[in-house]
């Protein structure tokens, strides 16, 4: 819970706002807060699971924050997605292995596992969420091929 307050305060400071009412008055402010809470929660859940040092929100540049872990073979991206949906990936942004994490609610995260780039690319299907012709969005469906996250350290 204290992590949620730290993220909220960091988002307010980053956007130059004084309180949550100002944040909620700006739709993009609330969206930014929700996205930051989701991504930071996914990172922290992975760090806790692997017994790694927890990155504080103050250590991050939250405006450009992408959750990542440093593992034995390099950088692993973390993709956090909502319970009941499939993870949506932009084809051209898949550069590293990805750890998939489900967010059930604000503070409940479940780690699915990780996959290397090749496995991920072989388990993508067309997404119905495509909204811009220049963005090629795909759904990941290869959960049975994911490896345990413990293997990355």
Backbone as numpy.savetxt, mean C-alpha at the origin, in Angstrom:
# Nx Ny Nz CAx CAy CAz Cx Cy Cz
-3.51 2.57 17.20 -4.33 3.76 17.20 -3.47 5.01 17.20
-2.37 5.01 17.99 -1.52 6.20 18.02 -0.88 6.44 16.66
-0.66 5.35 15.89 -0.10 5.51 14.55 -1.07 6.24 13.64
-2.37 5.96 13.81 -3.38 6.64 13.01 -3.37 8.14 13.29
-3.25 8.52 14.55 -3.19 9.95 14.91 -1.93 10.60 14.34
-0.81 9.87 14.36 0.43 10.41 13.82 0.31 10.64 12.32
-0.31 9.69 11.62 -0.52 9.85 10.17 -1.43 11.03 9.91
-2.53 11.12 10.67 -3.47 12.24 10.49 -2.76 13.58 10.68
-1.98 13.71 11.75 -1.27 14.96 12.02 -0.26 15.28 10.92
0.41 14.26 10.43 1.39 14.46 9.37 0.70 14.92 8.08
-0.46 14.33 7.77 -1.22 14.74 6.58 -1.69 16.18 6.72
-2.21 16.54 7.88 -2.65 17.92 8.11 -1.49 18.89 7.91
-0.34 18.58 8.48 0.84 19.45 8.32 1.27 19.52 6.87
1.27 18.39 6.19 1.70 18.35 4.80 0.81 19.19 3.90
-0.48 19.21 4.20 -1.42 19.98 3.39 -1.63 21.41 3.90
-0.96 21.75 5.00 -1.08 23.10 5.56 -2.43 23.37 6.18
-3.05 22.35 6.78 -4.36 22.49 7.39 -4.24 22.44 8.91
-5.24 23.04 9.58 -5.17 23.13 11.04 -5.98 22.05 11.76
-7.02 21.51 11.11 -7.84 20.52 11.80 -8.54 19.60 10.80
-9.21 18.58 11.34 -9.89 17.60 10.49 -11.05 18.19 9.71
-11.69 19.20 10.25 -12.78 19.84 9.52 -12.28 20.46 8.23
-11.14 21.12 8.28 -10.57 21.68 7.06 -10.20 20.56 6.09
-9.69 19.45 6.62 -9.33 18.32 5.77 -10.56 17.75 5.08
-11.62 17.57 5.82 -12.84 16.99 5.27 -13.53 17.92 4.28
-13.30 19.23 4.41 -13.86 20.19 3.46 -13.21 20.05 2.08
-12.02 19.48 2.08 -11.31 19.27 0.82 -11.37 17.79 0.49
-12.11 17.43 -0.55 -12.27 16.03 -0.89 -10.92 15.35 -1.07
-10.01 16.01 -1.78 -8.70 15.40 -2.02 -7.93 15.23 -0.72
-8.21 16.06 0.27 -7.56 15.92 1.57 -7.98 14.65 2.27
-9.28 14.35 2.28 -9.78 13.12 2.89 -9.27 11.90 2.13
-9.25 11.98 0.81 -8.75 10.88 -0.01 -7.27 10.63 0.27
-6.51 11.72 0.38 -5.08 11.62 0.68 -4.86 10.98 2.05
-5.65 11.37 3.04 -5.54 10.79 4.37 -5.85 9.29 4.33
-6.93 8.91 3.67 -7.32 7.50 3.59 -6.24 6.67 2.89
-5.70 7.19 1.81 -4.65 6.49 1.06 -3.38 6.35 1.90
-3.02 7.41 2.61 -1.82 7.37 3.45 -1.99 6.39 4.60
-3.16 6.40 5.25 -3.43 5.45 6.32 -3.35 4.00 5.82
-3.89 3.75 4.65 -3.87 2.40 4.06 -2.43 1.97 3.77
-1.67 2.80 3.10 -0.30 2.43 2.72 0.62 2.32 3.93
0.49 3.25 4.86 1.33 3.20 6.05 0.96 1.99 6.92
-0.32 1.70 7.03 -0.76 0.53 7.79 -0.22 -0.76 7.19
-0.21 -0.86 5.87 0.35 -2.03 5.20 1.84 -2.19 5.47
2.56 -1.07 5.42 4.00 -1.09 5.71 4.25 -1.54 7.13
3.57 -0.93 8.08 3.78 -1.25 9.50 3.41 -2.71 9.79
2.33 -3.20 9.20 1.95 -4.60 9.45 3.03 -5.55 8.95
3.63 -5.26 7.80 4.73 -6.09 7.29 5.95 -6.00 8.20
6.30 -4.78 8.62 7.46 -4.60 9.49 7.26 -5.33 10.82
6.06 -5.24 11.39 5.79 -5.93 12.65 5.87 -7.45 12.47
5.30 -7.94 11.40 5.29 -9.38 11.13 6.71 -9.93 10.98
7.57 -9.13 10.36 8.95 -9.57 10.12 9.90 -9.17 11.25
9.36 -8.59 12.32 10.18 -8.11 13.45 11.26 -7.12 13.02
10.88 -6.23 12.11 11.77 -5.16 11.65 11.46 -3.88 12.42
12.41 -2.95 12.41 12.17 -1.65 13.02 10.99 -0.98 12.32
10.11 -0.39 13.10 8.92 0.28 12.55 9.30 1.68 12.08
8.98 1.98 10.84 9.21 3.30 10.28 8.16 4.25 10.84
8.59 5.34 11.44 7.61 6.31 11.94 7.14 7.18 10.78
5.96 7.72 10.92 5.41 8.56 9.86 6.28 9.80 9.65
6.97 10.25 10.70 7.83 11.43 10.58 9.06 11.16 9.73
9.43 9.89 9.54 10.59 9.54 8.73 10.27 9.54 7.24
9.01 9.64 6.89 8.58 9.52 5.50 8.27 10.86 4.87
8.43 10.93 3.57 7.93 12.04 2.78 6.54 11.59 2.31
5.51 11.92 3.07 4.20 11.34 2.79 3.58 11.81 1.48
4.06 12.92 0.94 3.51 13.38 -0.34 3.85 12.41 -1.47
5.00 11.76 -1.39 5.43 10.81 -2.41 5.58 9.40 -1.85
4.85 9.08 -0.81 5.04 7.82 -0.10 4.51 6.63 -0.88
5.40 5.67 -1.10 5.04 4.36 -1.64 5.60 3.34 -0.67
4.75 2.49 -0.10 5.25 1.53 0.88 6.17 0.50 0.25
7.35 0.34 0.85 8.34 -0.60 0.35 9.12 -1.19 1.52
9.63 -2.39 1.31 10.52 -3.05 2.25 11.84 -3.33 1.55
12.91 -3.29 2.30 14.21 -3.67 1.77 14.45 -5.10 2.22
14.57 -6.01 1.27 14.79 -7.41 1.57 16.16 -7.87 1.10
16.41 -9.16 1.23 17.72 -9.70 0.88 18.02 -9.57 -0.62
16.99 -9.52 -1.45 17.20 -9.43 -2.90 16.86 -8.05 -3.46
16.70 -7.04 -2.60 16.41 -5.70 -3.07 15.12 -5.15 -2.49
14.48 -4.27 -3.27 13.29 -3.57 -2.82 12.05 -4.37 -3.19
11.11 -4.42 -2.23 9.83 -5.07 -2.43 8.75 -4.01 -2.24
7.91 -3.82 -3.27 6.79 -2.90 -3.15 5.70 -3.56 -2.33
4.89 -2.76 -1.66 3.76 -3.27 -0.90 2.49 -2.74 -1.54
1.61 -3.65 -1.91 0.32 -3.28 -2.51 -0.77 -3.62 -1.50
-1.41 -2.58 -0.97 -2.49 -2.75 -0.01 -3.81 -2.57 -0.77
-4.72 -3.52 -0.58 -6.01 -3.45 -1.27 -7.12 -3.79 -0.29
-8.32 -3.38 -0.65 -9.47 -3.55 0.24 -9.96 -4.99 0.25
-10.39 -5.43 1.42 -11.02 -6.74 1.61 -12.22 -6.83 0.68
-12.35 -7.95 -0.02 -13.49 -8.15 -0.92 -13.24 -7.69 -2.33
-12.04 -7.20 -2.61 -11.71 -6.76 -3.97 -10.36 -7.37 -4.37
-10.08 -7.30 -5.63 -8.77 -7.75 -6.13 -7.82 -6.56 -6.19
-6.52 -6.80 -6.01 -5.57 -5.70 -6.17 -5.51 -5.26 -7.63
-5.55 -3.95 -7.84 -5.48 -3.38 -9.17 -4.09 -2.79 -9.35
-3.42 -3.22 -10.41 -2.06 -2.78 -10.68 -1.98 -2.10 -12.04
-1.18 -1.07 -12.12 -0.90 -0.44 -13.41 0.26 -1.20 -14.03
0.03 -1.77 -15.17 0.98 -2.67 -15.82 2.40 -2.12 -15.86
2.56 -0.89 -16.29 3.91 -0.34 -16.48 4.62 0.02 -15.18
3.92 0.01 -14.05 4.55 0.36 -12.78 5.06 -0.85 -12.01
4.89 -2.04 -12.56 5.36 -3.26 -11.89 6.84 -3.41 -12.19
7.67 -2.96 -11.26 9.11 -2.98 -11.45 9.82 -3.91 -10.47
9.22 -4.13 -9.31 9.82 -4.90 -8.23 8.89 -6.03 -7.83
9.40 -7.00 -7.05 8.49 -7.96 -6.43 7.49 -7.19 -5.56
6.31 -7.77 -5.37 5.25 -7.08 -4.62 4.76 -7.96 -3.48
4.62 -7.34 -2.31 3.98 -7.96 -1.15 2.52 -7.50 -1.17
1.59 -8.44 -1.14 0.18 -8.12 -1.18 -0.39 -8.17 0.23
-1.11 -7.08 0.60 -1.68 -6.95 1.93 -3.14 -6.53 1.80
-4.03 -7.24 2.48 -5.46 -6.92 2.49 -5.74 -6.01 3.67
-6.51 -4.94 3.44 -6.99 -4.09 4.53 -8.46 -4.39 4.75
-8.77 -4.93 5.94 -10.17 -5.25 6.27 -10.90 -4.04 6.81
-10.25 -3.28 7.70 -10.79 -2.03 8.21 -9.60 -1.12 8.52
-9.85 0.01 9.17 -8.78 0.99 9.39 -7.52 0.40 10.01
-7.68 -0.57 10.90 -6.52 -1.06 11.64 -6.27 -2.55 11.51
-6.97 -3.23 10.59 -6.79 -4.67 10.43 -6.23 -4.98 9.04
-5.03 -5.54 9.04 -4.33 -5.87 7.80 -3.94 -7.34 7.83
-4.04 -8.01 6.67 -3.62 -9.40 6.54 -2.63 -9.50 5.38
-1.49 -10.11 5.65 -0.46 -10.26 4.64 -0.73 -11.54 3.85
-0.84 -11.42 2.53 -1.12 -12.56 1.66 0.16 -13.30 1.28
1.24 -12.56 1.05 2.50 -13.12 0.57 3.09 -12.19 -0.46
4.13 -12.68 -1.15 4.77 -11.85 -2.16 4.98 -12.66 -3.43
5.15 -11.92 -4.50 5.46 -12.55 -5.78 6.49 -11.74 -6.53
7.30 -12.44 -7.33 8.27 -11.71 -8.15 7.58 -11.14 -9.39
8.27 -10.28 -10.08 7.69 -9.55 -11.20 7.11 -10.50 -12.25
7.85 -11.54 -12.61 7.40 -12.46 -13.65 6.11 -13.17 -13.25
6.05 -13.66 -12.01 4.86 -14.35 -11.54 3.66 -13.41 -11.55
3.89 -12.17 -11.12 2.79 -11.20 -11.10 2.28 -10.92 -12.50
3.21 -10.69 -13.43 2.81 -10.41 -14.81 2.03 -11.57 -15.43
2.34 -12.80 -15.02 1.65 -13.98 -15.54 0.29 -14.22 -14.88
-0.05 -13.43 -13.87 -1.31 -13.62 -13.14 -2.16 -12.35 -13.13
-2.14 -11.62 -14.22 -2.95 -10.41 -14.34 -4.07 -10.65 -15.34
-5.22 -10.10 -15.03 -6.36 -10.15 -15.96 -6.88 -8.73 -16.13
-7.61 -8.52 -17.20 -8.15 -7.19 -17.47 -9.04 -6.73 -16.33
-8.96 -5.44 -16.06 -9.73 -4.83 -14.99 -10.89 -4.05 -15.57
-12.01 -4.10 -14.88 -13.16 -3.30 -15.32 -13.04 -1.87 -14.82
-11.98 -1.57 -14.05 -11.79 -0.24 -13.48 -11.06 0.72 -14.40
-10.73 0.31 -15.60 -9.96 1.17 -16.48 -10.77 2.42 -16.81
-10.22 3.56 -16.46 -10.95 4.81 -16.64 -10.27 5.75 -17.63
-9.01 5.53 -17.86 -8.25 6.39 -18.77 -7.57 5.50 -19.79
-7.70 5.82 -21.05 -7.14 4.98 -22.10 -5.63 4.81 -21.97
-4.94 5.81 -21.45 -3.48 5.75 -21.37 -2.98 4.92 -20.18
-3.88 4.53 -19.28 -3.51 3.75 -18.11 -4.01 2.32 -18.31
-3.09 1.36 -18.24 -3.44 -0.03 -18.45 -3.53 -0.72 -17.09
-4.74 -0.80 -16.52 -4.95 -1.38 -15.21 -5.31 -2.86 -15.35
-4.75 -3.67 -14.45 -5.01 -5.11 -14.44 -5.29 -5.56 -13.02
-6.08 -6.61 -12.88 -6.33 -7.24 -11.59 -5.36 -8.40 -11.40
-4.81 -8.53 -10.19 -3.95 -9.65 -9.85 -4.81 -10.77 -9.29
-4.61 -12.01 -9.81 -5.42 -13.15 -9.36 -4.58 -14.34 -8.90
-3.26 -14.19 -8.80 -2.38 -15.33 -8.53 -2.08 -15.59 -7.07
-3.07 -15.49 -6.21 -2.83 -15.64 -4.77 -2.25 -17.01 -4.40
-2.63 -18.05 -5.12 -2.13 -19.39 -4.79 -0.65 -19.54 -5.11
-0.10 -18.64 -5.91 1.32 -18.70 -6.28 2.21 -17.81 -5.40
1.61 -17.07 -4.47 2.41 -16.20 -3.61 3.26 -17.00 -2.64
4.41 -16.43 -2.29 5.34 -17.06 -1.35 5.24 -16.37 0.00
5.61 -17.07 1.08 5.57 -16.45 2.41 6.50 -15.24 2.51
6.02 -14.20 3.15 6.77 -12.95 3.26 8.09 -13.14 4.02
8.15 -14.14 4.88 9.37 -14.38 5.66 10.58 -14.67 4.78
10.33 -15.12 3.55 11.43 -15.45 2.63 12.18 -14.23 2.11
11.62 -13.04 2.29 12.30 -11.86 1.72 13.42 -11.35 2.59
13.48 -11.77 3.86 14.56 -11.29 4.73 15.58 -12.38 5.02
